[in-house]
Each structure stands twice: as C-alpha cells, then as structure tokens.
XYZ file of C-alpha atoms in Angstrom:
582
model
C 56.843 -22.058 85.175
C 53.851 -21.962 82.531
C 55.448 -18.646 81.457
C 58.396 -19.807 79.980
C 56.453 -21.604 77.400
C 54.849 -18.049 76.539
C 55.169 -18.028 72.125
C 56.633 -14.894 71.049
C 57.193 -14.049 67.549
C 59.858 -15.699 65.700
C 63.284 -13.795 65.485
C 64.995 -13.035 62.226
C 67.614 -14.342 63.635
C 66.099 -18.263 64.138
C 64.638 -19.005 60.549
C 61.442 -21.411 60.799
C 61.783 -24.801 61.268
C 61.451 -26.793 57.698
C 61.228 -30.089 59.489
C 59.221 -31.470 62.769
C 60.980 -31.062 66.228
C 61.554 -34.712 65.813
C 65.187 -34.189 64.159
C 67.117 -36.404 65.434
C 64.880 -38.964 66.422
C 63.542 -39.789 63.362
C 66.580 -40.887 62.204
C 66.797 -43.488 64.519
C 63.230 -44.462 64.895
C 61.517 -43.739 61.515
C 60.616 -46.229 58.673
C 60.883 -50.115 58.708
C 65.091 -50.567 58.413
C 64.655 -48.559 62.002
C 62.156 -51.348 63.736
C 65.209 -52.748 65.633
C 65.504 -49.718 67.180
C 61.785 -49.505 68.222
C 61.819 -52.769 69.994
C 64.613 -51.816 71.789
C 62.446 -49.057 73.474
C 59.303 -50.973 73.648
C 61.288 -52.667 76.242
C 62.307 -49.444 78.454
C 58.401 -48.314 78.339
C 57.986 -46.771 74.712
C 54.683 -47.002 73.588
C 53.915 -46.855 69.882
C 52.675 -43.202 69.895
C 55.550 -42.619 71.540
C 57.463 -42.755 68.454
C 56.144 -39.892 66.847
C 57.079 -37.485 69.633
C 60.233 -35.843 70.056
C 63.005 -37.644 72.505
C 64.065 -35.398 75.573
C 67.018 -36.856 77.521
C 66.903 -35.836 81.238
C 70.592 -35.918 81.983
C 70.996 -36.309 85.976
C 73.885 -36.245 87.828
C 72.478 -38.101 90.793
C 74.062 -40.721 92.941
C 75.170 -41.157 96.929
C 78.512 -39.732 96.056
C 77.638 -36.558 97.820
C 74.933 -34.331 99.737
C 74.621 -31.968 96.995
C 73.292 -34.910 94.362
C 71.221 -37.389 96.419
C 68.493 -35.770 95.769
C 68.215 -35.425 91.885
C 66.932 -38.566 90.877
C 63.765 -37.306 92.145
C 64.253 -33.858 90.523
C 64.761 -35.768 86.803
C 61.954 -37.868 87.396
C 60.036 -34.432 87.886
C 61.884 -33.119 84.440
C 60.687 -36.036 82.520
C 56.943 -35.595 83.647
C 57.277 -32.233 82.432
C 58.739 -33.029 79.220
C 56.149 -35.586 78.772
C 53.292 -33.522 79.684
C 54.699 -31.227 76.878
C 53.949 -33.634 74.082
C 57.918 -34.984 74.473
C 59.416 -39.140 75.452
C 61.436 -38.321 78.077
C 64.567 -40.417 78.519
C 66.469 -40.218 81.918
C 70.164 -40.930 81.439
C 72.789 -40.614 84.399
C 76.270 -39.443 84.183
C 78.982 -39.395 86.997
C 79.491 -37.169 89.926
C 82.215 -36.732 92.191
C 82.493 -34.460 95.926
C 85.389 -32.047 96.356
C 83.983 -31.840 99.955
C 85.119 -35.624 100.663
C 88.152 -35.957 98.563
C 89.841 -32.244 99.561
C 93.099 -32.756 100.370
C 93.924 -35.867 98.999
C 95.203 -37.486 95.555
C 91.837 -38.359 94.895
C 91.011 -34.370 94.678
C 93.200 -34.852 91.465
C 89.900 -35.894 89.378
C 87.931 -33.062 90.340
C 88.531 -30.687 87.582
C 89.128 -33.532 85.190
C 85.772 -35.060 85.884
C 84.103 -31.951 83.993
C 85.565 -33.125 80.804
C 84.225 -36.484 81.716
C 80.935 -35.016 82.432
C 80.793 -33.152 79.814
C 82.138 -35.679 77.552
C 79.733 -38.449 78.982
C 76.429 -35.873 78.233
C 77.115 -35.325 74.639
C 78.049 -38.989 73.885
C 74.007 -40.134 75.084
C 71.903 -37.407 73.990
C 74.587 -37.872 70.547
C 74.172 -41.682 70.442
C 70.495 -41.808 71.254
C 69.449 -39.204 68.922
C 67.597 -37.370 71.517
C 66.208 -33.778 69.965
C 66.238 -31.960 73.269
C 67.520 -32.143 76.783
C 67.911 -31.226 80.220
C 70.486 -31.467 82.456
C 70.496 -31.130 86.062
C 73.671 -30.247 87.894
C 74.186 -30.070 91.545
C 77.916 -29.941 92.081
C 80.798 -27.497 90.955
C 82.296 -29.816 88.156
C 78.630 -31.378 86.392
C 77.142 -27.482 86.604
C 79.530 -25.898 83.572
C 79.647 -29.789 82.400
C 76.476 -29.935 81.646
C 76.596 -25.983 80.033
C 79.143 -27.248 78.028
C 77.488 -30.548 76.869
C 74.956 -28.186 75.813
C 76.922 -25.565 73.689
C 78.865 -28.487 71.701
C 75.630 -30.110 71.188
C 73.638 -27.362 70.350
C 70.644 -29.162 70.470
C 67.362 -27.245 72.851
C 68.057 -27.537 76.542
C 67.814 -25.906 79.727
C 69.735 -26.156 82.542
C 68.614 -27.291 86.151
C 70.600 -26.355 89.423
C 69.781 -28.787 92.038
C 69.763 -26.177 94.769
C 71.548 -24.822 97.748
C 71.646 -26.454 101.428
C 69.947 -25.609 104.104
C 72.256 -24.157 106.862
C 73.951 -26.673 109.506
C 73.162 -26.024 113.532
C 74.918 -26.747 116.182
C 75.826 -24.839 119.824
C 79.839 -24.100 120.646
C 81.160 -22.938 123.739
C 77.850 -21.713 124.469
C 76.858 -19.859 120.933
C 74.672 -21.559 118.850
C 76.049 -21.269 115.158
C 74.845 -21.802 111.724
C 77.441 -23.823 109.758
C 78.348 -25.565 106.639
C 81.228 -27.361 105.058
C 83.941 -24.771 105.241
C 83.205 -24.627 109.472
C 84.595 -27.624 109.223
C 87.615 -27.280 107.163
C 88.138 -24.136 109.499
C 87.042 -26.290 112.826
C 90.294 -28.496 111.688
C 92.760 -25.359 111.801
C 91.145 -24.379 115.532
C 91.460 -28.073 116.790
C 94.775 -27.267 116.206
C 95.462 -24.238 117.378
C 93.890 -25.946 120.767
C 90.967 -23.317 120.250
C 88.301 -26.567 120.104
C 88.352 -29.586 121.874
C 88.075 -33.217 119.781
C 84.262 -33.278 121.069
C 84.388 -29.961 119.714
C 85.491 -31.199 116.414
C 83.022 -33.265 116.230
C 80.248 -31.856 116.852
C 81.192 -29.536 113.901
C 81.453 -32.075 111.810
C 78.229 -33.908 112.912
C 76.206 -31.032 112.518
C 77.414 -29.203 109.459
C 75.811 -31.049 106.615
C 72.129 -31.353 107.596
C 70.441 -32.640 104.058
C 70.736 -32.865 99.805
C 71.941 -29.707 98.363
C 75.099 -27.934 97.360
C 77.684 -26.401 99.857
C 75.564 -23.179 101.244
C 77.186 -20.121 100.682
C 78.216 -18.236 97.661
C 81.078 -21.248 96.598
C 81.580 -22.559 93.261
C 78.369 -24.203 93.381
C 76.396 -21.473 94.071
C 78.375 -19.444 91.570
C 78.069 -21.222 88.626
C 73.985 -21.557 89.177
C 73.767 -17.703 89.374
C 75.863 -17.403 86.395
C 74.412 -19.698 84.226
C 70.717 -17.940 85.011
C 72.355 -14.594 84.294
C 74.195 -16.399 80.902
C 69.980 -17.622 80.047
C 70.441 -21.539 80.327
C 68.213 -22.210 83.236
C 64.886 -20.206 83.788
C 64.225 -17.746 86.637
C 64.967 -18.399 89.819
C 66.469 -21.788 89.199
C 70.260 -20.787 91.040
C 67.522 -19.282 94.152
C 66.072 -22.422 95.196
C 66.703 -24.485 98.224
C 67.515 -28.214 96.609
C 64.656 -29.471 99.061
C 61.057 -27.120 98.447
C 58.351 -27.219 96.432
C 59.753 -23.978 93.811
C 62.924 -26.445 93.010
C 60.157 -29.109 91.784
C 58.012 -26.673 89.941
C 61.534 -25.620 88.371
C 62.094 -29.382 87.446
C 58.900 -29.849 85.940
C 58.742 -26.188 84.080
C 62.167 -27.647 82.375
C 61.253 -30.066 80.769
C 58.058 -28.320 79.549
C 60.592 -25.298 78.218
C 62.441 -27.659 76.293
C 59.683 -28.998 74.041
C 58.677 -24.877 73.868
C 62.571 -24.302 72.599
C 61.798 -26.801 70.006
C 58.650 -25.616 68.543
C 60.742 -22.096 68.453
C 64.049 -23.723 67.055
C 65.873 -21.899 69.919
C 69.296 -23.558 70.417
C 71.779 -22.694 72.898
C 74.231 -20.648 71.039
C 71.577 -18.512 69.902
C 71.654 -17.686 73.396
C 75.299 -18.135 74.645
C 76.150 -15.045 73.207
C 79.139 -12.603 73.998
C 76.826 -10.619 75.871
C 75.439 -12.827 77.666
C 78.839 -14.366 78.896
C 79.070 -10.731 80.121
C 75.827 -10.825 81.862
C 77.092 -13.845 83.929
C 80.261 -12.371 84.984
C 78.789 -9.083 86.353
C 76.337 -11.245 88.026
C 78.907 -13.013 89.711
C 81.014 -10.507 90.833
C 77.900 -8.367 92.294
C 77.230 -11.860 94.299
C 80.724 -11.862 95.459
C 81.201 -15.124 93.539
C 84.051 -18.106 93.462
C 87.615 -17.678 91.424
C 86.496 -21.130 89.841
C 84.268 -19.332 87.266
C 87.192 -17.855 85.971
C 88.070 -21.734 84.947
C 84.634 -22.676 84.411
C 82.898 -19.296 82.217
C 86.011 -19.645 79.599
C 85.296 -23.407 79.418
C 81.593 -22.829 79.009
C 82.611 -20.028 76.070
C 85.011 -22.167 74.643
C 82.404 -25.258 73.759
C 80.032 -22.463 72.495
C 82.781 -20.794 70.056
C 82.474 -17.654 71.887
C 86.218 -15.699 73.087
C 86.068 -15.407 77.172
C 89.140 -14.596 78.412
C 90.936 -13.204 81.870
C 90.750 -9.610 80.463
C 87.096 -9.889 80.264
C 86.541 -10.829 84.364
C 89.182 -7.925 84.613
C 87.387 -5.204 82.028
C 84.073 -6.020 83.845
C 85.566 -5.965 86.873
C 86.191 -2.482 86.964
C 83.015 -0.845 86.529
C 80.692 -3.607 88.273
C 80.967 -3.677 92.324
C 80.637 -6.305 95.347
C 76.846 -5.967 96.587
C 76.595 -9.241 98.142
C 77.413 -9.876 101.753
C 77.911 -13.630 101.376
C 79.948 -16.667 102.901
C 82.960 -17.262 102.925
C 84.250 -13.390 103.303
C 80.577 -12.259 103.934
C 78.091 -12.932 106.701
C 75.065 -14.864 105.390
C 74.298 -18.260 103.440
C 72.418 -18.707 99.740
C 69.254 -20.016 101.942
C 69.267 -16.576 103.390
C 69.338 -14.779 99.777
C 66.692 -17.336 98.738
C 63.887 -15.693 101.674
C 64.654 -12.217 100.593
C 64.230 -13.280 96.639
C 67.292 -14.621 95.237
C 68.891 -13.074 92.510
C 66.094 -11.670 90.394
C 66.175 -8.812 92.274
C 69.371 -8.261 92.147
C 69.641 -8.737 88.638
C 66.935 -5.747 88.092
C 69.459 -3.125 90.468
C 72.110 -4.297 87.578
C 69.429 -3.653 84.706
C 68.339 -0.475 85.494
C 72.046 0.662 86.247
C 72.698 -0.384 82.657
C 75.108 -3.082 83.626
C 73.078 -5.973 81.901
C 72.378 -6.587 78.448
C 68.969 -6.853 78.781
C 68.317 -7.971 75.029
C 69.886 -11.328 75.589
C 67.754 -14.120 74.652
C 66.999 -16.511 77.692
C 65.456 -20.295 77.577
C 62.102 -18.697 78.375
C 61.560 -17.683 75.111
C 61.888 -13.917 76.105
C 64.721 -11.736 76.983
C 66.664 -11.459 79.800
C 65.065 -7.591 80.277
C 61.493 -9.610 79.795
C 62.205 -12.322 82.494
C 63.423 -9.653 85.094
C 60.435 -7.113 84.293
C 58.150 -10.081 84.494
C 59.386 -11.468 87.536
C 61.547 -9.684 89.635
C 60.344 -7.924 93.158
C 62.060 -5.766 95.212
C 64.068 -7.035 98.099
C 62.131 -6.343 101.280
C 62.499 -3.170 102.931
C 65.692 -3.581 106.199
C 67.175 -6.494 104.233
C 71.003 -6.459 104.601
C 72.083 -9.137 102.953
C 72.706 -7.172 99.234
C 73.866 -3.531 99.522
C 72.523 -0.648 97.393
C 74.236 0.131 94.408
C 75.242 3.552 95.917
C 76.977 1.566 98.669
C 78.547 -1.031 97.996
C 81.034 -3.815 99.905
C 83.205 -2.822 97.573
C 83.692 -0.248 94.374
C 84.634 -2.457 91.898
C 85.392 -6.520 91.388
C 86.596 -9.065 94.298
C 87.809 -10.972 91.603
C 91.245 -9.515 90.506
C 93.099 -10.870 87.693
C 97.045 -10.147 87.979
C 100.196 -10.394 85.877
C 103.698 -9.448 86.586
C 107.241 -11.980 86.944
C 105.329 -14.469 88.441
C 102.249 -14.671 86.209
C 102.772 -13.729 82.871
C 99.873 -15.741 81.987
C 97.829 -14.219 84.758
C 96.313 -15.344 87.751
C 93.089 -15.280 90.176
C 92.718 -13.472 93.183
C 89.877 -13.367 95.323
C 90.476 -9.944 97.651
C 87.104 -8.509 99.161
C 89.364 -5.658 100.415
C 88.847 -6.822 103.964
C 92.212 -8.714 103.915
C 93.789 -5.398 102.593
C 94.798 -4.975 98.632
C 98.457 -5.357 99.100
C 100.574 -7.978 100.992
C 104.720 -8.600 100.719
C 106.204 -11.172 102.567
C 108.894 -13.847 102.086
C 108.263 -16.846 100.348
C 107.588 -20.764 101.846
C 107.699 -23.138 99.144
C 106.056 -26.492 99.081
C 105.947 -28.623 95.936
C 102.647 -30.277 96.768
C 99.402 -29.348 98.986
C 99.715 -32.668 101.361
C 103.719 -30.910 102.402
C 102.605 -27.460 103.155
C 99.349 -28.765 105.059
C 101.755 -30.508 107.165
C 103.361 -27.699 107.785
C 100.662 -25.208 108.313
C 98.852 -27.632 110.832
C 102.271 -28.540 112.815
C 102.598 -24.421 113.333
C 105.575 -24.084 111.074
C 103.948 -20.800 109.559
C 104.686 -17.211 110.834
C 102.823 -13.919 110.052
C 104.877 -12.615 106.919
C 105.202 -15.735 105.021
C 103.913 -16.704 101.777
C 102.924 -19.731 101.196
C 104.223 -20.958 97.779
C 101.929 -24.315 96.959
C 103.328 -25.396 93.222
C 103.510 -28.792 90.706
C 99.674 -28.207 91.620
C 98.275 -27.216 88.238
C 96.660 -28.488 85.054
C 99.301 -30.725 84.370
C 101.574 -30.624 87.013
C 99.380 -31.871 89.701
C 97.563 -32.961 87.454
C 93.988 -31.817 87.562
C 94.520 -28.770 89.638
C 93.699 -29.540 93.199
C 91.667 -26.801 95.534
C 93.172 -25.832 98.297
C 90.661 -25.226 100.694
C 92.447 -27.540 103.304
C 95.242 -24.779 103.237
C 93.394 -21.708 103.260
C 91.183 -23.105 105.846
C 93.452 -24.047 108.162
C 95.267 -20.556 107.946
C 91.952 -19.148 109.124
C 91.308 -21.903 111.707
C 95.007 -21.083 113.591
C 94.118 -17.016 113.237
C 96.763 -16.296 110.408
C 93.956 -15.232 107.629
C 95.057 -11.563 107.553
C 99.201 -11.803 108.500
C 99.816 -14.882 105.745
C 99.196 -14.756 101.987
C 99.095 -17.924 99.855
C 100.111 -18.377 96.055
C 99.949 -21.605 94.065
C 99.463 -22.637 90.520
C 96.564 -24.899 91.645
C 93.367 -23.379 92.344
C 90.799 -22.795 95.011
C 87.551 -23.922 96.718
C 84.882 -21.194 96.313
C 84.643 -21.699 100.143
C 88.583 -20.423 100.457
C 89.431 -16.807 101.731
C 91.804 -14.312 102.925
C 94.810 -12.836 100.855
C 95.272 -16.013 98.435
C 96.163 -16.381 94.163
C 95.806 -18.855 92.602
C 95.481 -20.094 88.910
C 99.177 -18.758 88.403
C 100.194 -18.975 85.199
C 103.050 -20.907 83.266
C 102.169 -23.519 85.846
C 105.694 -24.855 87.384
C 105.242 -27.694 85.678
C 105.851 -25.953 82.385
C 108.670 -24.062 83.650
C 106.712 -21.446 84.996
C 108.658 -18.606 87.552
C 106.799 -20.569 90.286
C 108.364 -23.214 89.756
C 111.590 -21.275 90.027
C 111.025 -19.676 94.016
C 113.132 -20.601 96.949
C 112.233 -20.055 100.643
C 112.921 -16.600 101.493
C 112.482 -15.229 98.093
C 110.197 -11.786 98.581
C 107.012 -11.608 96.852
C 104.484 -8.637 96.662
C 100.964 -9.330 96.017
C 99.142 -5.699 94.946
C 95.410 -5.912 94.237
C 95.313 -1.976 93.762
C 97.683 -2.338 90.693
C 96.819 -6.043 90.439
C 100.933 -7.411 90.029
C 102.391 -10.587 91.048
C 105.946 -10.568 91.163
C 108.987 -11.875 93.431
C 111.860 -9.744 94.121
C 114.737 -10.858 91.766
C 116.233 -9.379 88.532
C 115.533 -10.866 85.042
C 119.239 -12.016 85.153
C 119.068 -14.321 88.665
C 115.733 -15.532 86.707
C 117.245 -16.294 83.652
C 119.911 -18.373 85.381
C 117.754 -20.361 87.765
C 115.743 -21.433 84.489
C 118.779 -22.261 82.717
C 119.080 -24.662 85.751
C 115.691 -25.906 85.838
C 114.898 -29.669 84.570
C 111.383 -30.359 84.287
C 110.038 -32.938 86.583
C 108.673 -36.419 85.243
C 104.928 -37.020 84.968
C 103.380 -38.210 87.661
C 100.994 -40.380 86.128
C 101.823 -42.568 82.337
C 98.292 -44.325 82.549
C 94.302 -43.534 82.785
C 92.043 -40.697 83.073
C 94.801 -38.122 84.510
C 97.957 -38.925 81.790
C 95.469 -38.279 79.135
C 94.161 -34.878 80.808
C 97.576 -33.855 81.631
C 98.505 -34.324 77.784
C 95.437 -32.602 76.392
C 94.817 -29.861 79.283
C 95.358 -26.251 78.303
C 96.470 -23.648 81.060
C 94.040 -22.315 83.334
C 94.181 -18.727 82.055
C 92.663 -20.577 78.823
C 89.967 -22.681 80.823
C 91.876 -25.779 81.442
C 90.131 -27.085 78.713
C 91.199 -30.227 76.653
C 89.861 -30.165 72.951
C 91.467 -26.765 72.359
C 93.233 -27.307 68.746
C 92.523 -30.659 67.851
C-alpha cells in the first residue's frame, strides 16, 4: 500500500545511514576485480544501471507441492515489480516447500517440522551468498511462514513478510445438506466412513470437493495462525494474514512489499529493531483472541530465538491469563478465515485489543509507523450483526484456549488446546501406542472406548524424529463421535486443524526418558485445564523404578536430513530449534 512507504522522522534508536542502501551489494558488484560478477548478471537480465541499485531477493516458496503454494510464483513476480518500481533489482530465488495435508500420517510427515530449518536455512544462505541488501519472503504453508521470519531475524537485513493467503471454502451437498468444507472434513470424513456414518461415494465426494483452489488450509490452523501473528509481531504490512491467496488486495499486498522494502532501506529499519519483546507479546495475544493453533507455541519461540529475543511457555501462559477467546473459528468454532476476511480481517480486531490496552501499540511495524499508527490508520469497525468475533465483554471464553501444563508427566511442559467446550478437566485410563501409524490402527478398527487416553509417544523432536501432527488421530476420534468421551496425549504435536480434549508437545519427550515414555495401558491420567496439571496416577517411588528399568531405544534414522535434526533438535518447550548452543 503507498502508505507504508510514508517517511517519518528518524528514531534515536536507528542512527542514519553513513553508507548507500547498496550494502551488501556493492561488495559484490563494485569496482573492476568485481566485473566477473557483473557478467554473471548481465546474463539473468541485469542491465548496467542496474548495478547501482540496491539487490532485493524475492524469496518464494512456490512449487506444485501443495494448494497453498501454487500460486506464489505469480505473487513474487508481483513483489519484484514492486521492488523494482521502488528504485531496487529484484532477484527471485525459490526455496523448498513441503504439504502436511498430503504426507499426514505417514513417515514422510517426519520432515515437516524439520523442513523449517531447511527453509530457513536455505533463505539466509541466498540472500547471504548473493549479497542481496533487502528481501521479501513469501510464505504460504505452516513450516516456510516462521521459516522465512526466522531467515529474516538471523539475517537482519530489511524485509517484509508476505502470507500467500487463505482458501476459499470447499462445497459440496451430503445426505441432503449442502456444506462448506476444507481439509480437516476430510480427515474427519475418514473417521465417519468408518463409523459407517458415510458411504465410500460419500467419501469421496468429500474429498473431491474440499480443496477448491491455491491457498492455505481455511480456518484458523497453523497457517492461518502464524500470518496473524506475524502481522501482529510487524513483519508483514496490514492486512497481509486477511487476504484470500486468490484477489486483487493479496496482489496489491505483493507489490506494496517490495516497494516497503526499498522504504526500510532508505530508513535503515531492520528486523530486530522491530522483533522486539513486545512485539512477540503482541503476536501471542493476537493469536489467542483468534483462537489460534498450539504450533505457534513451536513456531513464536523459534521466531524469538533467531532474533535473540527470550519467548518461552510461561509467556503463552502469563498472556494467557488476562487475554480471552473472541474468535469463533474452525476447527472448535463455526466459520472459515474467508469469512473473517468479508467482515475485515484482523485489523479490527486488533483495535478492540488496543483500546483495551492489551497491545503495545508503540511497536515499530515494516510500515515505517507503529503498530498504534497502522491500526488508527486503517482499521474499521466490524459491521454491525457480525458474529464471527465476540465483544470483548463477552467472550468464547475468559481467558486463553491455549493452556500450557506441567505436573509428573510434563515437567518440561506441554500444549493444550481446550476451548472449554470439551470441558477443562478429563481422567481416564491410559492406551499406549509407541507410534501414530499403531494407535490409528487402532482408533479406526474401533478398539477405543469412552474413558481412554490415548498415549501416542517416540513421536517427538528426536524420537520420532521431527515431531509428527497428529491430525489423522484427533480426526478420526471426531469422525467415530468420541471427541468429548476420549482425551489424547503424545509427545508429538498437532495440526492446527486438530480438536477436542488433546496435549501435546509433552515434555522430556520419551525418547529422552521422559515419564511418557514410562506409561502402561491402564495407568490413570488426569488432564486439568482449570489448574493446568498433567500427571498419571503413580507415586515417585513406582516412577523411580520403572526408569531404573528403562533402556533408551536406538535411533531410528543414522543417515540424512532427520539423524542430523534429531542430533541438533532442542525440546519443543524450547522451540525445537537446532542452532541453540553451538
């Protein structure tokens, strides 16, 4: 938007620039030692004025991998036209992409998590390599969203951040109801199927139906999350998480980007001046007003981490108590992110949260202004008989969805996602499975009874490794009608799509030697959201001696991409990050 490249006056804080925006660049193109590196570029479509201007990667993530990336090639090619309008050489790059949606419940489902460090890793080494002054990155998956954040806070180079945007809703009629759908209908039109509740046409129609264009998975899931965050945290500009992934606003966002990098460099505004504390806290309370996914609780810490800033548990559970659940939202709400896009998106939203004084409002943003600027600039009311987000003064809920809990079973802490609908406390006696693939079979043969818990371990960081969502699981359990009389537990984590009474994130992992990994079926475990405790029914000394019993199982991979994450990984109560103490 041609406001974000509004000047405003410089900030004690960000001392003038000495040298030209062309910093890194002109180390690699400047003077005659650098001509080989000139006619290098002459060949990609360099011009010789070119080299004068500053180099602006446009980082994509596209590729045919999945629905919610097909489309951004088209969105970086807008990015670079607006860098280059800006006076900037654009330079589109691409890095990889993967799709929890396809690989769910398989070993392949392994890489997810680990292809963020990839991502990541992959981002810094180009715009690093190439000398590039400035970027963009566009994200349109779970994994490449805080990627790309974090690519930007090690970097610290200007950037902005681009969400690809949300999917339209699916459409399809069943038993005679026509429904809107998306991908977890299906993963819950697998649990009915076998319950006998749909027939195989049934099935497929659901799945035929479900996924209608580009854009990410449509409700408030990890995807949708981590775009609302990262506008709250001041890395993308207004709006950007409230766009649907095909419209004209998501191009005008593209183009604005690359414009509001060239205006970040004339300003010498760098992300950590804007990843700030506070503005970590702005993205959680964001996120738990929208009702968001336990994945940011991996992802924000990550995100802090690369940007030297301390985000831990405790903070999602300090903010957590005074900030409540406004958004009525898939997967425990009612309505899709298209649906909060018509009324406004999040803007509005974010102004309730202002003027309640649960926003820092003095965060800088990547419009040059604060984040109090950008809302009083922008932000409308939500039209009048709207129901998607509640008034502050009545709310879905009173305080976070997101509960963090410790007790016997997570000393390290772990990740609940209770709306209250599924009730705040749950004891029942424990199922164990040591991998997802053995307690799917036994959810879907109808080996599961109200009262159990399923116990889903060897699933974590490095156990599984890579820490697999279980939206398969939790899916099914809603699918066969056992979302409020079963709870689940497991080290590994969950799809932002998952609900019902379900922890994850459990940490020591079992892997480790964690009291997960110490369970037996029947074991009783009590799940309390009210005084947020974990903890199975046995005295420290029957603990003590199954540990002294426990031998820790061999890794399951000695090669590749997943030994080397499951050697570097840190737990997921510390981001499941992997440069941690080098």
């Amino acid at each position: 938007m041609a406001s974000a490249l509004t000047p405003r006056p410089q900030r004690e804080s960000i001392p003038p620039m000495s040298d030209s925006t062309r910093t890194f660049s002109s180390l690699m193109l400047d003077g005659p030692d650098r001509a080989p590196s000139r006619a290098m570029l002459y060949a990609v479509g360099f011009e010789k004025q070119d080299f004068k201007k500053p180099i602006i990667g446009i980082a994509s993530t596209w590729s045919e991998v999945t629905p919610c990336n097909i489309h951004i090639n088209k969105l970086a090619e807008e990015s670079s036209k607006g860098a280059d309008a800006a006076g900037g050489k654009a330079i589109i790059f691409n890095t990889i992409t993967i799709s929890d949606g396809i690989s769910m419940g398989t070993e392949g489902m392994k890489y997810s998590l680990v292809s963020r460090e990839v991502i990541a890793d992959s981002i810094e080494t180009v715009v690093g390599c190439e000398g590039m002054d400035g970027f963009v990155a566009i994200g349109g998956c779970d994994k490449n969203m805080p990627a790309c954040v974090m690519a930007m806070a090690r970097l610290n180079r200007p950037s902005v951040f681009v969400y690809g945007g949300t999917i339209l809703p699916g459409c399809a009629t069943i038993k005679g109801d026509k429904k809107n759908l998306d991908i977890v209908s299906v993963f819950e039109a697998v649990g009915k199927h076998a319950n006998g509740e749909y027939s195989d046409e049934e099935l497929e129609t659901v799945e035929s139906c479900a996924i209608p264009g580009p854009g990410s998975c449509g409700g408030m899931y990890t995807a949708n999350t981590m775009a609302s965050a990262i506008e709250a945290l001041g890395m993308s500009l207004p709006n950007s998480s409230s766009q649907a992934a095909i419209s004209d606003d998501k191009m005008r966002d593209c183009f604005d980007a690359g414009a509001a990098v060239l205006h970040l460099l004339n300003e010498n505004i760098r992300p950590r001046d804007i990843m700030t504390k506070e503005a970590f806290e702005n993205a959680i309370t964001v996120l738990i007003a929208l009702g968001g996914s336990t994945n940011a609780a991996l992802h924000l810490p990550a995100m802090a981490h690369a940007a030297g800033v301390d985000i831990s548990l405790d903070d999602f559970e300090r903010i957590g108590k005074r900030v409540p659940l406004l958004a009525d939202l898939k997967p425990s709400g009612k309505y899709s992110m298209a649906e909060l896009v018509n009324i406004g998106g999040t803007l509005p939203l974010m102004k309730m949260l202002l003027d309640a004084g649960l926003l820092h409002g003095d965060c800088l943003t990547v419009t040059g202004r604060t984040l109090r600027e950008n809302i009083e600039k922008l932000a409308k009311p939500y039209p009048e008989g709207q129901e998607i987000i509640r008034p502050l003064s009545d709310p879905i809920k009173k305080d976070s969805h997101l509960r963090i809990l410790y007790g016997n079973l997570a000393e390290g802490g772990a990740v609940a996602k209770i709306t209250g609908k599924e009730g705040e406390l749950f004891t029942g006696k424990a199922r164990v499975f040591n991998s997802e693939d053995d307690a799917m079979k036994a959810i879907l043969a109808k080996q599961i009874k109200p009262g159990d818990v399923i116990v889903i371990r060897m699933e974590g960081p490095k156990g599984g490794p890579g820490m697999r969502e279980m939206l398969g699981p939790t899916s099914a359990i809603m699918g066969l009608g056992l979302g409020k009389t079963v709870a689940l537990i497991t080290d590994g984590r969950f799809s932002g799509g998952s609900h019902g009474f379900v922890v994850g994130h459990i940490t020591p992992e079992a892997f480790v030697g964690g009291t997960i990994a110490l369970l037996k079926d029947g074991d009783e475990i009590t799940i309390d959201a009210q005084k947020n405790r974990l903890d199975v029914k046995l005295s420290a000394e029957e603990l003590a001696e199954r540990k002294a019993a426990w031998v820790q199982p061999e890794p399951r991979y000695r090669r590749g991409v997943l030994a080397k994450y499951a050697k570097l990984v840190t737990s997921a109560s510390e981001g499941a990050v992997t440069d941690k103490g080098l």
